[in-house]
Amino acid sequence: MKALLIIAHGSRKQTSNDEVAKLASAVKGLPSDFQLIEHAFLELTSPRVPEGIEKLVADGASEVVILPYFLAAGYHVVDDLPELLTTAKAQYPAIKFSLLRHLGAANLMPKWILEQATV
Amino acid sequence: MKALLIIAHGSRKQTSNDEVAKLASAVKGLPSDFQLIEHAFLELTSPRVPEGIEKLVADGASEVVILPYFLAAGYHVVDDLPELLTTAKAQYPAIKFSLLRHLGAANLMPKWILEQATV
């Protein structure tokens, strides 16, 4: 089963974390190639990334696509996420992991900006 | 003339700020209803928001649409941006300003996530 893991920073503001959980729910509600979709946080709140991955594996994921829900390539995106990926690959060698570019670097972002600006 | 102002947080990392400038350039390169497109930052780097608005007004904007390039509704989005909007309206009463929801709250975000996850 193909899984998507949306990773956000995590905030002290619970409403911000709730936004991410709601977003993951909304993504689950759309048709896609992903049989499993979860979210996880880098810091400050749970579920953390290792828990998110553990859940997906327990639910039967054979492939995990990681989407960094970040706009900027700060050290979290540049350092922490590749490190988490390395750890996950070592822990679950049978599972195929892939790390997408952070959302802000998406080729489609300029188009999305205009979609949001013209609603 | 209708103008779009993309507002990001601003970072100590110059590469992050450059990403925003590049994004604004890319948006300019797409067909849209906006004759003017600029970016500005809340903190740490320039151009700041008042400068961005000043430039758009000097360039002939009659309407300024503000897009908060933020994923989470932190205090910047909740407090600072409405305050900046109030100041801008008072300073330029002849100009129509509107403040969009932050990017993370876009109705289309779940669809965008899947677009990014399936490239």
CSV table of C-alpha atoms in Angstrom, one decimal:
chain,number,residue,atom,x,y,z
A,1,MET,CA,0.0,0.0,0.0
A,2,LYS,CA,1.2,3.5,-0.9
A,3,ALA,CA,1.2,6.0,1.9
A,4,LEU,CA,1.6,9.8,2.2
A,5,LEU,CA,3.1,11.4,5.3
A,6,ILE,CA,2.6,15.1,5.5
A,7,ILE,CA,5.2,16.6,7.9
A,8,ALA,CA,4.7,20.0,9.5
A,9,HIS,CA,6.9,21.9,12.0
A,10,GLY,CA,4.6,21.7,15.0
A,11,SER,CA,3.5,24.7,17.0
A,12,ARG,CA,2.9,25.7,20.7
A,13,LYS,CA,-0.4,27.0,19.3
A,14,GLN,CA,-2.8,24.0,19.4
A,15,THR,CA,-5.0,25.6,16.7
A,16,SER,CA,-2.0,25.6,14.3
A,17,ASN,CA,-1.5,21.9,14.9
A,18,ASP,CA,-5.2,21.3,14.5
A,19,GLU,CA,-5.0,23.0,11.1
A,20,VAL,CA,-2.5,20.4,10.0
A,21,ALA,CA,-4.6,17.5,11.2
A,22,LYS,CA,-7.7,19.0,9.4
A,23,LEU,CA,-5.6,19.4,6.3
A,24,ALA,CA,-4.6,15.7,6.4
A,25,SER,CA,-8.2,14.7,6.9
A,26,ALA,CA,-9.2,16.8,3.9
A,27,VAL,CA,-6.5,15.2,1.8
A,28,LYS,CA,-7.8,11.8,2.8
A,29,GLY,CA,-11.2,12.8,1.5
A,30,LEU,CA,-9.9,13.4,-2.0
A,31,PRO,CA,-9.4,10.6,-4.6
A,32,SER,CA,-5.7,9.8,-4.9
A,33,ASP,CA,-3.1,7.0,-5.4
A,34,PHE,CA,-2.5,6.9,-1.6
A,35,GLN,CA,-4.3,4.2,0.4
A,36,LEU,CA,-2.9,5.7,3.6
A,37,ILE,CA,-2.4,9.3,4.6
A,38,GLU,CA,-1.1,10.6,7.9
A,39,HIS,CA,0.5,13.7,9.3
A,40,ALA,CA,3.3,14.2,11.7
A,41,PHE,CA,5.3,17.0,13.4
A,42,LEU,CA,9.0,17.7,13.8
A,43,GLU,CA,8.7,19.4,17.1
A,44,LEU,CA,6.6,20.5,20.0
A,45,THR,CA,3.6,18.2,19.5
A,46,SER,CA,2.6,14.8,18.5
A,47,PRO,CA,2.5,12.6,16.5
A,48,ARG,CA,6.2,13.0,15.8
A,49,VAL,CA,7.6,11.7,12.6
A,50,PRO,CA,8.8,8.3,13.9
A,51,GLU,CA,5.3,7.6,15.3
A,52,GLY,CA,3.7,8.6,12.0
A,53,ILE,CA,6.0,6.3,10.1
A,54,GLU,CA,5.4,3.5,12.6
A,55,LYS,CA,1.6,3.9,12.2
A,56,LEU,CA,1.8,3.7,8.4
A,57,VAL,CA,4.0,0.6,8.6
A,58,ALA,CA,1.6,-1.0,11.1
A,59,ASP,CA,-1.3,-0.2,8.7
A,60,GLY,CA,0.5,-2.0,5.9
A,61,ALA,CA,2.4,0.6,4.0
A,62,SER,CA,4.9,-0.7,1.5
A,63,GLU,CA,5.8,2.7,0.2
A,64,VAL,CA,5.9,6.0,2.1
A,65,VAL,CA,6.0,9.3,0.3
A,66,ILE,CA,7.0,12.2,2.6
A,67,LEU,CA,5.8,15.7,1.9
A,68,PRO,CA,7.4,18.5,3.9
A,69,TYR,CA,4.7,21.0,4.6
A,70,PHE,CA,7.1,23.9,4.8
A,71,LEU,CA,7.4,27.0,2.7
A,72,ALA,CA,11.1,27.7,3.3
A,73,ALA,CA,14.2,25.6,3.1
A,74,GLY,CA,15.3,26.2,6.6
A,75,TYR,CA,17.5,23.8,8.5
A,76,HIS,CA,14.5,21.6,9.3
A,77,VAL,CA,14.0,21.0,5.6
A,78,VAL,CA,17.7,20.9,4.7
A,79,ASP,CA,19.1,18.9,7.6
A,80,ASP,CA,16.4,17.3,9.8
A,81,LEU,CA,14.3,15.7,7.2
A,82,PRO,CA,17.0,13.9,5.3
A,83,GLU,CA,18.3,12.6,8.6
A,84,LEU,CA,14.8,11.3,9.5
A,85,LEU,CA,14.7,9.7,6.2
A,86,THR,CA,18.0,7.9,6.7
A,87,THR,CA,16.8,6.7,10.1
A,88,ALA,CA,13.5,5.4,8.7
A,89,LYS,CA,15.2,3.6,5.8
A,90,ALA,CA,17.6,1.9,8.2
A,91,GLN,CA,14.7,0.9,10.5
A,92,TYR,CA,12.4,-0.4,7.8
A,93,PRO,CA,14.6,-1.7,5.0
A,94,ALA,CA,11.7,-3.4,3.2
A,95,ILE,CA,9.8,-0.2,2.8
A,96,LYS,CA,10.4,2.3,0.0
A,97,PHE,CA,10.7,5.8,1.3
A,98,SER,CA,10.8,9.0,-0.8
A,99,LEU,CA,11.2,12.6,0.3
A,100,LEU,CA,9.6,15.2,-1.8
A,101,ARG,CA,10.8,18.8,-2.0
A,102,HIS,CA,9.2,21.1,0.5
A,103,LEU,CA,5.9,22.6,-0.6
A,104,GLY,CA,7.3,26.1,-1.1
A,105,ALA,CA,9.7,24.7,-3.7
A,106,ALA,CA,6.9,23.0,-5.7
A,107,ASN,CA,7.0,23.9,-9.4
A,108,LEU,CA,3.3,24.6,-9.2
A,109,MET,CA,3.5,27.1,-6.3
A,110,PRO,CA,3.3,30.2,-8.6
A,111,LYS,CA,0.2,28.8,-10.2
A,112,TRP,CA,-1.2,28.0,-6.7
A,113,ILE,CA,-0.5,31.6,-5.5
A,114,LEU,CA,-2.6,32.9,-8.4
A,115,GLU,CA,-5.3,30.4,-7.8
A,116,GLN,CA,-5.6,31.6,-4.2
A,117,ALA,CA,-5.3,35.3,-5.2
A,118,THR,CA,-8.2,35.0,-7.7
A,119,VAL,CA,-10.8,33.1,-5.8
B,1,MET,CA,-4.2,48.8,-11.8
B,2,LYS,CA,-4.7,45.7,-9.8
B,3,ALA,CA,-1.8,44.6,-7.7
B,4,LEU,CA,-0.8,41.5,-5.8
B,5,LEU,CA,1.5,41.7,-2.7
B,6,ILE,CA,2.9,38.4,-1.5
B,7,ILE,CA,3.9,38.7,2.1
B,8,ALA,CA,6.3,36.2,3.7
B,9,HIS,CA,7.8,36.1,7.2
B,10,GLY,CA,11.4,36.9,6.3
B,11,SER,CA,14.4,34.9,7.4
B,12,ARG,CA,18.0,35.3,8.6
B,13,LYS,CA,18.8,32.8,5.8
B,14,GLN,CA,19.2,34.8,2.7
B,15,THR,CA,18.5,31.8,0.5
B,16,SER,CA,15.0,31.6,2.1
B,17,ASN,CA,14.4,35.2,1.3
B,18,ASP,CA,15.7,34.7,-2.3
B,19,GLU,CA,13.2,31.8,-2.7
B,20,VAL,CA,10.4,34.3,-2.0
B,21,ALA,CA,11.7,36.8,-4.5
B,22,LYS,CA,12.1,34.1,-7.1
B,23,LEU,CA,8.6,32.9,-6.4
B,24,ALA,CA,7.2,36.4,-6.9
B,25,SER,CA,9.1,36.6,-10.2
B,26,ALA,CA,7.7,33.3,-11.3
B,27,VAL,CA,4.2,34.6,-10.5
B,28,LYS,CA,4.8,37.7,-12.6
B,29,GLY,CA,5.7,35.4,-15.4
B,30,LEU,CA,2.2,33.8,-15.5
B,31,PRO,CA,-0.8,35.3,-17.1
B,32,SER,CA,-3.1,36.8,-14.5
B,33,ASP,CA,-5.5,39.7,-13.6
B,34,PHE,CA,-2.6,41.5,-11.8
B,35,GLN,CA,-0.7,44.2,-13.6
B,36,LEU,CA,1.6,44.6,-10.6
B,37,ILE,CA,3.1,41.9,-8.4
B,38,GLU,CA,5.5,42.5,-5.5
B,39,HIS,CA,6.7,40.6,-2.5
B,40,ALA,CA,7.5,41.9,1.0
B,41,PHE,CA,8.6,40.6,4.4
B,42,LEU,CA,7.2,41.1,7.9
B,43,GLU,CA,10.6,40.8,9.6
B,44,LEU,CA,14.4,40.5,9.4
B,45,THR,CA,14.8,41.6,5.8
B,46,SER,CA,13.6,44.0,3.2
B,47,PRO,CA,11.5,45.0,1.4
B,48,ARG,CA,9.2,45.3,4.4
B,49,VAL,CA,5.4,45.5,3.9
B,50,PRO,CA,5.1,49.3,4.0
B,51,GLU,CA,7.8,49.6,1.3
B,52,GLY,CA,6.1,47.0,-0.8
B,53,ILE,CA,2.8,48.9,-0.6
B,54,GLU,CA,4.5,52.2,-1.3
B,55,LYS,CA,6.1,50.8,-4.4
B,56,LEU,CA,2.8,49.4,-5.7
B,57,VAL,CA,1.1,52.7,-5.1
B,58,ALA,CA,4.0,54.6,-6.8
B,59,ASP,CA,3.6,52.2,-9.7
B,60,GLY,CA,0.0,53.1,-10.1
B,61,ALA,CA,-1.9,50.5,-8.1
B,62,SER,CA,-5.6,51.3,-7.5
B,63,GLU,CA,-6.3,48.0,-5.8
B,64,VAL,CA,-3.9,45.9,-3.7
B,65,VAL,CA,-4.6,42.2,-2.9
B,66,ILE,CA,-2.5,40.9,0.0
B,67,LEU,CA,-1.6,37.2,0.1
B,68,PRO,CA,0.0,36.0,3.3
B,69,TYR,CA,2.5,33.4,2.3
B,70,PHE,CA,2.2,31.5,5.5
B,71,LEU,CA,1.1,27.9,6.3
B,72,ALA,CA,0.0,28.4,9.9
B,73,ALA,CA,-2.3,31.0,11.5
B,74,GLY,CA,0.3,32.2,14.1
B,75,TYR,CA,0.2,35.6,15.6
B,76,HIS,CA,1.8,37.2,12.5
B,77,VAL,CA,-1.2,36.1,10.5
B,78,VAL,CA,-3.8,36.7,13.2
B,79,ASP,CA,-2.5,40.0,14.6
B,80,ASP,CA,0.2,41.7,12.5
B,81,LEU,CA,-1.3,41.4,9.1
B,82,PRO,CA,-4.7,42.9,10.0
B,83,GLU,CA,-2.8,45.7,11.8
B,84,LEU,CA,-0.7,46.4,8.7
B,85,LEU,CA,-3.9,46.4,6.6
B,86,THR,CA,-5.5,49.0,8.9
B,87,THR,CA,-2.4,51.2,8.6
B,88,ALA,CA,-2.3,50.9,4.8
B,89,LYS,CA,-6.0,51.8,4.5
B,90,ALA,CA,-5.5,54.9,6.7
B,91,GLN,CA,-2.4,55.9,4.7
B,92,TYR,CA,-3.9,55.4,1.3
B,93,PRO,CA,-7.6,55.9,1.6
B,94,ALA,CA,-8.1,56.1,-2.2
B,95,ILE,CA,-6.8,52.5,-2.7
B,96,LYS,CA,-8.8,49.4,-2.2
B,97,PHE,CA,-7.0,46.8,-0.1
B,98,SER,CA,-8.0,43.3,0.6
B,99,LEU,CA,-6.4,40.7,2.7
B,100,LEU,CA,-6.6,37.0,1.6
B,101,ARG,CA,-6.5,34.1,4.0
B,102,HIS,CA,-3.1,32.7,4.6
B,103,LEU,CA,-2.0,30.1,2.0
B,104,GLY,CA,-2.3,27.2,4.4
B,105,ALA,CA,-6.0,28.0,4.9
B,106,ALA,CA,-6.7,27.9,1.1
B,107,ASN,CA,-9.6,25.7,0.2
B,108,LEU,CA,-7.5,24.3,-2.5
B,109,MET,CA,-4.6,23.2,-0.2
B,110,PRO,CA,-5.6,19.6,0.0
B,111,LYS,CA,-5.7,19.4,-3.8
B,112,TRP,CA,-2.3,21.1,-4.0
B,113,ILE,CA,-0.8,18.7,-1.6
B,114,LEU,CA,-1.8,15.8,-3.8
B,115,GLU,CA,-0.6,17.6,-6.9
B,116,GLN,CA,2.8,17.9,-5.2
B,117,ALA,CA,2.7,14.3,-4.0
B,118,THR,CA,2.0,12.8,-7.4
B,119,VAL,CA,4.5,14.6,-9.6
